[in-house]
């Protein structure tokens, strides 16, 4: 074997070794990038879930205060309001009742839609607003059915209905560490 062939063989071996190391590093970087992207996605879902807590929205807090003041939503966990009572309140002492009900139910519906499409984390939303979502769905069930009948669509507030029924049927709370997936 000549010196030229030896040098050529050594250069080929170094090239293959460099290529192999490069491929291994690329695979490791892609794996770490995927892991980081998944972690960021989970973090964004969890932080998005906190936007539905209603604690940072003064308008929502005012709506909830007015609804609770006139109808005692939070103290009537199992009962529902009749349509004639909503009509009576809208014509007398609380004319903006329908707007407030729609606003509160729409915000809960947006939260449930975000959970359905994995934009918001269901476990965090459940911990934050499970009782409110179930109570509002039960309390305004006749009103929701009336809206569905008048508009001829069963899709109105279907996500809040799905999660309210799902959450109401589960009495146990899942425990998890912050690092669990």
PDB file of C-alpha atoms in Angstrom:
ATOM      1  CA  UNK A   1       0.000   0.000   0.000  1.00  0.00           C
ATOM      2  CA  UNK A   2       1.459   3.337  -0.976  1.00  0.00           C
ATOM      3  CA  UNK A   3       1.622   6.414   1.192  1.00  0.00           C
ATOM      4  CA  UNK A   4      -1.019   8.075  -0.979  1.00  0.00           C
ATOM      5  CA  UNK A   5      -3.466   5.223  -0.383  1.00  0.00           C
ATOM      6  CA  UNK A   6      -2.754   5.298   3.355  1.00  0.00           C
ATOM      7  CA  UNK A   7      -3.440   9.041   3.543  1.00  0.00           C
ATOM      8  CA  UNK A   8      -6.562   8.641   1.417  1.00  0.00           C
ATOM      9  CA  UNK A   9      -7.830   5.871   3.662  1.00  0.00           C
ATOM     10  CA  UNK A  10      -7.093   7.934   6.801  1.00  0.00           C
ATOM     11  CA  UNK A  11      -8.940  10.940   5.351  1.00  0.00           C
ATOM     12  CA  UNK A  12     -11.940   8.737   4.481  1.00  0.00           C
ATOM     13  CA  UNK A  13     -12.016   7.291   8.004  1.00  0.00           C
ATOM     14  CA  UNK A  14     -11.864  10.772   9.554  1.00  0.00           C
ATOM     15  CA  UNK A  15     -14.626  11.919   7.174  1.00  0.00           C
ATOM     16  CA  UNK A  16     -16.869   8.969   8.110  1.00  0.00           C
ATOM     17  CA  UNK A  17     -16.157   9.495  11.798  1.00  0.00           C
ATOM     18  CA  UNK A  18     -16.985  13.211  11.512  1.00  0.00           C
ATOM     19  CA  UNK A  19     -20.160  12.422   9.577  1.00  0.00           C
ATOM     20  CA  UNK A  20     -21.240   9.824  12.164  1.00  0.00           C
ATOM     21  CA  UNK A  21     -20.580  12.195  15.073  1.00  0.00           C
ATOM     22  CA  UNK A  22     -22.472  14.932  13.215  1.00  0.00           C
ATOM     23  CA  UNK A  23     -25.476  12.666  12.693  1.00  0.00           C
ATOM     24  CA  UNK A  24     -25.499  11.609  16.356  1.00  0.00           C
ATOM     25  CA  UNK A  25     -25.322  15.256  17.481  1.00  0.00           C
ATOM     26  CA  UNK A  26     -28.120  16.192  15.048  1.00  0.00           C
ATOM     27  CA  UNK A  27     -30.375  13.413  16.361  1.00  0.00           C
ATOM     28  CA  UNK A  28     -29.703  14.456  19.970  1.00  0.00           C
ATOM     29  CA  UNK A  29     -30.438  18.102  19.159  1.00  0.00           C
ATOM     30  CA  UNK A  30     -33.680  17.198  17.393  1.00  0.00           C
ATOM     31  CA  UNK A  31     -34.733  15.078  20.363  1.00  0.00           C
ATOM     32  CA  UNK A  32     -33.958  17.923  22.785  1.00  0.00           C
ATOM     33  CA  UNK A  33     -35.732  20.443  20.551  1.00  0.00           C
ATOM     34  CA  UNK A  34     -38.823  18.230  20.446  1.00  0.00           C
ATOM     35  CA  UNK A  35     -38.710  17.828  24.228  1.00  0.00           C
ATOM     36  CA  UNK A  36     -38.371  21.600  24.684  1.00  0.00           C
ATOM     37  CA  UNK A  37     -41.233  22.296  22.256  1.00  0.00           C
ATOM     38  CA  UNK A  38     -43.467  19.839  24.113  1.00  0.00           C
ATOM     39  CA  UNK A  39     -42.586  21.446  27.445  1.00  0.00           C
ATOM     40  CA  UNK A  40     -43.286  24.932  26.079  1.00  0.00           C
ATOM     41  CA  UNK A  41     -46.605  23.749  24.644  1.00  0.00           C
ATOM     42  CA  UNK A  42     -47.614  22.282  28.003  1.00  0.00           C
ATOM     43  CA  UNK A  43     -46.537  25.454  29.786  1.00  0.00           C
ATOM     44  CA  UNK A  44     -48.524  27.621  27.354  1.00  0.00           C
ATOM     45  CA  UNK A  45     -51.595  25.411  27.842  1.00  0.00           C
ATOM     46  CA  UNK A  46     -51.290  25.772  31.607  1.00  0.00           C
ATOM     47  CA  UNK A  47     -50.745  29.525  31.500  1.00  0.00           C
ATOM     48  CA  UNK A  48     -53.673  29.885  29.067  1.00  0.00           C
ATOM     49  CA  UNK A  49     -55.846  28.010  31.541  1.00  0.00           C
ATOM     50  CA  UNK A  50     -55.197  30.675  34.160  1.00  0.00           C
ATOM     51  CA  UNK A  51     -56.718  33.305  31.860  1.00  0.00           C
ATOM     52  CA  UNK A  52     -60.089  31.632  32.451  1.00  0.00           C
ATOM     53  CA  UNK A  53     -59.937  32.031  36.238  1.00  0.00           C
ATOM     54  CA  UNK A  54     -62.013  35.262  36.069  1.00  0.00           C
ATOM     55  CA  UNK A  55     -59.849  36.790  38.812  1.00  0.00           C
ATOM     56  CA  UNK A  56     -58.106  39.203  36.432  1.00  0.00           C
ATOM     57  CA  UNK A  57     -61.187  40.354  34.528  1.00  0.00           C
ATOM     58  CA  UNK A  58     -62.997  43.187  36.350  1.00  0.00           C
ATOM     59  CA  UNK A  59     -65.928  43.103  33.921  1.00  0.00           C
ATOM     60  CA  UNK A  60     -66.485  39.404  34.563  1.00  0.00           C
ATOM     61  CA  UNK A  61     -66.272  39.957  38.306  1.00  0.00           C
ATOM     62  CA  UNK A  62     -68.945  42.667  38.032  1.00  0.00           C
ATOM     63  CA  UNK A  63     -71.194  40.372  36.011  1.00  0.00           C
ATOM     64  CA  UNK A  64     -70.777  37.551  38.525  1.00  0.00           C
ATOM     65  CA  UNK A  65     -71.449  39.941  41.406  1.00  0.00           C
ATOM     66  CA  UNK A  66     -74.653  41.233  39.769  1.00  0.00           C
ATOM     67  CA  UNK A  67     -75.857  37.704  38.986  1.00  0.00           C
ATOM     68  CA  UNK A  68     -75.146  36.573  42.512  1.00  0.00           C
ATOM     69  CA  UNK A  69     -76.754  39.649  44.035  1.00  0.00           C
ATOM     70  CA  UNK A  70     -80.015  39.268  42.092  1.00  0.00           C
ATOM     71  CA  UNK A  71     -80.270  35.489  41.753  1.00  0.00           C
ATOM     72  CA  UNK A  72     -77.988  33.981  44.421  1.00  0.00           C
ATOM     73  CA  UNK A  73     -76.304  31.657  41.902  1.00  0.00           C
ATOM     74  CA  UNK A  74     -73.573  30.589  44.287  1.00  0.00           C
ATOM     75  CA  UNK A  75     -75.961  29.634  47.101  1.00  0.00           C
ATOM     76  CA  UNK A  76     -78.356  27.614  44.901  1.00  0.00           C
ATOM     77  CA  UNK A  77     -75.999  24.836  43.859  1.00  0.00           C
ATOM     78  CA  UNK A  78     -78.575  22.232  42.868  1.00  0.00           C
ATOM     79  CA  UNK A  79     -81.606  24.254  41.785  1.00  0.00           C
ATOM     80  CA  UNK A  80     -82.239  25.962  38.470  1.00  0.00           C
ATOM     81  CA  UNK A  81     -83.867  29.273  37.672  1.00  0.00           C
ATOM     82  CA  UNK A  82     -87.150  29.261  35.787  1.00  0.00           C
ATOM     83  CA  UNK A  83     -87.550  31.146  32.523  1.00  0.00           C
ATOM     84  CA  UNK A  84     -90.422  33.244  33.857  1.00  0.00           C
ATOM     85  CA  UNK A  85     -88.213  34.445  36.730  1.00  0.00           C
ATOM     86  CA  UNK A  86     -85.535  35.572  34.270  1.00  0.00           C
ATOM     87  CA  UNK A  87     -88.190  37.385  32.228  1.00  0.00           C
ATOM     88  CA  UNK A  88     -89.606  39.004  35.372  1.00  0.00           C
ATOM     89  CA  UNK A  89     -86.155  40.198  36.457  1.00  0.00           C
ATOM     90  CA  UNK A  90     -85.356  41.505  32.963  1.00  0.00           C
ATOM     91  CA  UNK A  91     -88.515  43.615  32.929  1.00  0.00           C
ATOM     92  CA  UNK A  92     -88.229  45.007  36.420  1.00  0.00           C
ATOM     93  CA  UNK A  93     -85.125  45.341  38.574  1.00  0.00           C
ATOM     94  CA  UNK A  94     -82.387  43.765  36.440  1.00  0.00           C
ATOM     95  CA  UNK A  95     -82.827  44.638  32.736  1.00  0.00           C
ATOM     96  CA  UNK A  96     -79.336  43.488  31.704  1.00  0.00           C
ATOM     97  CA  UNK A  97     -79.789  39.976  33.138  1.00  0.00           C
ATOM     98  CA  UNK A  98     -79.835  38.237  29.752  1.00  0.00           C
ATOM     99  CA  UNK A  99     -76.648  40.008  28.657  1.00  0.00           C
ATOM    100  CA  UNK A 100     -74.943  39.041  31.899  1.00  0.00           C
ATOM    101  CA  UNK A 101     -76.061  35.414  31.635  1.00  0.00           C
ATOM    102  CA  UNK A 102     -74.848  35.218  28.036  1.00  0.00           C
ATOM    103  CA  UNK A 103     -71.542  36.849  28.959  1.00  0.00           C
ATOM    104  CA  UNK A 104     -70.876  34.431  31.832  1.00  0.00           C
ATOM    105  CA  UNK A 105     -71.962  31.349  29.886  1.00  0.00           C
ATOM    106  CA  UNK A 106     -69.984  32.447  26.818  1.00  0.00           C
ATOM    107  CA  UNK A 107     -66.796  32.836  28.872  1.00  0.00           C
ATOM    108  CA  UNK A 108     -67.286  29.359  30.316  1.00  0.00           C
ATOM    109  CA  UNK A 109     -68.014  28.029  26.815  1.00  0.00           C
ATOM    110  CA  UNK A 110     -64.778  29.578  25.510  1.00  0.00           C
ATOM    111  CA  UNK A 111     -62.884  27.878  28.328  1.00  0.00           C
ATOM    112  CA  UNK A 112     -64.481  24.521  27.538  1.00  0.00           C
ATOM    113  CA  UNK A 113     -63.782  24.926  23.822  1.00  0.00           C
ATOM    114  CA  UNK A 114     -60.143  25.736  24.590  1.00  0.00           C
ATOM    115  CA  UNK A 115     -59.906  22.585  26.707  1.00  0.00           C
ATOM    116  CA  UNK A 116     -61.526  20.488  23.988  1.00  0.00           C
ATOM    117  CA  UNK A 117     -58.903  21.619  21.464  1.00  0.00           C
ATOM    118  CA  UNK A 118     -55.973  21.364  23.931  1.00  0.00           C
ATOM    119  CA  UNK A 119     -55.373  25.119  23.994  1.00  0.00           C
ATOM    120  CA  UNK A 120     -55.930  25.200  27.748  1.00  0.00           C
ATOM    121  CA  UNK A 121     -55.066  22.498  30.265  1.00  0.00           C
ATOM    122  CA  UNK A 122     -58.198  20.682  31.429  1.00  0.00           C
ATOM    123  CA  UNK A 123     -56.832  19.746  34.847  1.00  0.00           C
ATOM    124  CA  UNK A 124     -56.039  23.365  35.725  1.00  0.00           C
ATOM    125  CA  UNK A 125     -59.346  24.674  34.348  1.00  0.00           C
ATOM    126  CA  UNK A 126     -61.144  21.974  36.293  1.00  0.00           C
ATOM    127  CA  UNK A 127     -59.359  22.939  39.507  1.00  0.00           C
ATOM    128  CA  UNK A 128     -60.122  26.623  38.922  1.00  0.00           C
ATOM    129  CA  UNK A 129     -63.707  26.575  37.704  1.00  0.00           C
ATOM    130  CA  UNK A 130     -65.249  23.143  38.097  1.00  0.00           C
ATOM    131  CA  UNK A 131     -67.822  24.211  40.676  1.00  0.00           C
ATOM    132  CA  UNK A 132     -68.741  27.392  38.815  1.00  0.00           C
ATOM    133  CA  UNK A 133     -69.166  25.631  35.463  1.00  0.00           C
ATOM    134  CA  UNK A 134     -71.342  22.883  36.937  1.00  0.00           C
ATOM    135  CA  UNK A 135     -73.391  25.347  39.014  1.00  0.00           C
ATOM    136  CA  UNK A 136     -73.969  27.721  36.084  1.00  0.00           C
ATOM    137  CA  UNK A 137     -74.962  24.918  33.743  1.00  0.00           C
ATOM    138  CA  UNK A 138     -77.412  23.485  36.269  1.00  0.00           C
ATOM    139  CA  UNK A 139     -78.736  26.901  37.283  1.00  0.00           C
ATOM    140  CA  UNK A 140     -79.323  28.165  33.715  1.00  0.00           C
ATOM    141  CA  UNK A 141     -80.228  24.834  32.115  1.00  0.00           C
ATOM    142  CA  UNK A 142     -83.776  25.898  31.181  1.00  0.00           C
ATOM    143  CA  UNK A 143     -82.469  29.161  29.781  1.00  0.00           C
ATOM    144  CA  UNK A 144     -79.866  27.308  27.663  1.00  0.00           C
ATOM    145  CA  UNK A 145     -82.547  24.920  26.360  1.00  0.00           C
ATOM    146  CA  UNK A 146     -84.781  27.905  25.518  1.00  0.00           C
ATOM    147  CA  UNK A 147     -81.978  29.537  23.535  1.00  0.00           C
ATOM    148  CA  UNK A 148     -81.340  26.275  21.691  1.00  0.00           C
ATOM    149  CA  UNK A 149     -85.032  25.929  20.843  1.00  0.00           C
ATOM    150  CA  UNK A 150     -85.390  29.549  19.671  1.00  0.00           C
ATOM    151  CA  UNK A 151     -82.295  29.372  17.476  1.00  0.00           C
ATOM    152  CA  UNK A 152     -82.898  25.790  16.343  1.00  0.00           C
ATOM    153  CA  UNK A 153     -79.386  24.621  17.183  1.00  0.00           C
ATOM    154  CA  UNK A 154     -78.254  22.050  19.686  1.00  0.00           C
ATOM    155  CA  UNK A 155     -74.640  23.212  19.329  1.00  0.00           C
ATOM    156  CA  UNK A 156     -75.101  26.275  21.514  1.00  0.00           C
ATOM    157  CA  UNK A 157     -73.220  25.837  24.812  1.00  0.00           C
ATOM    158  CA  UNK A 158     -72.573  22.164  24.030  1.00  0.00           C
ATOM    159  CA  UNK A 159     -68.991  22.244  25.324  1.00  0.00           C
ATOM    160  CA  UNK A 160     -69.973  23.630  28.725  1.00  0.00           C
ATOM    161  CA  UNK A 161     -72.696  20.998  28.885  1.00  0.00           C
ATOM    162  CA  UNK A 162     -70.195  18.238  28.081  1.00  0.00           C
ATOM    163  CA  UNK A 163     -67.694  19.319  30.737  1.00  0.00           C
ATOM    164  CA  UNK A 164     -70.349  20.127  33.354  1.00  0.00           C
ATOM    165  CA  UNK A 165     -71.832  16.643  33.016  1.00  0.00           C
ATOM    166  CA  UNK A 166     -68.367  15.059  32.969  1.00  0.00           C
ATOM    167  CA  UNK A 167     -67.183  16.973  36.042  1.00  0.00           C
ATOM    168  CA  UNK A 168     -70.417  16.507  37.959  1.00  0.00           C
ATOM    169  CA  UNK A 169     -70.172  12.747  37.529  1.00  0.00           C
ATOM    170  CA  UNK A 170     -66.656  12.673  39.010  1.00  0.00           C
ATOM    171  CA  UNK A 171     -66.527  13.279  42.725  1.00  0.00           C
ATOM    172  CA  UNK A 172     -62.852  12.518  43.192  1.00  0.00           C
ATOM    173  CA  UNK A 173     -60.069  15.003  42.596  1.00  0.00           C
ATOM    174  CA  UNK A 174     -56.940  13.790  40.881  1.00  0.00           C
ATOM    175  CA  UNK A 175     -53.700  14.596  42.638  1.00  0.00           C
ATOM    176  CA  UNK A 176     -50.570  15.227  40.633  1.00  0.00           C
ATOM    177  CA  UNK A 177     -47.205  16.806  41.099  1.00  0.00           C
ATOM    178  CA  UNK A 178     -46.405  19.909  39.019  1.00  0.00           C
ATOM    179  CA  UNK A 179     -43.861  17.955  37.001  1.00  0.00           C
ATOM    180  CA  UNK A 180     -46.255  15.157  36.024  1.00  0.00           C
ATOM    181  CA  UNK A 181     -47.711  15.139  32.535  1.00  0.00           C
TER     182      UNK A 181
END
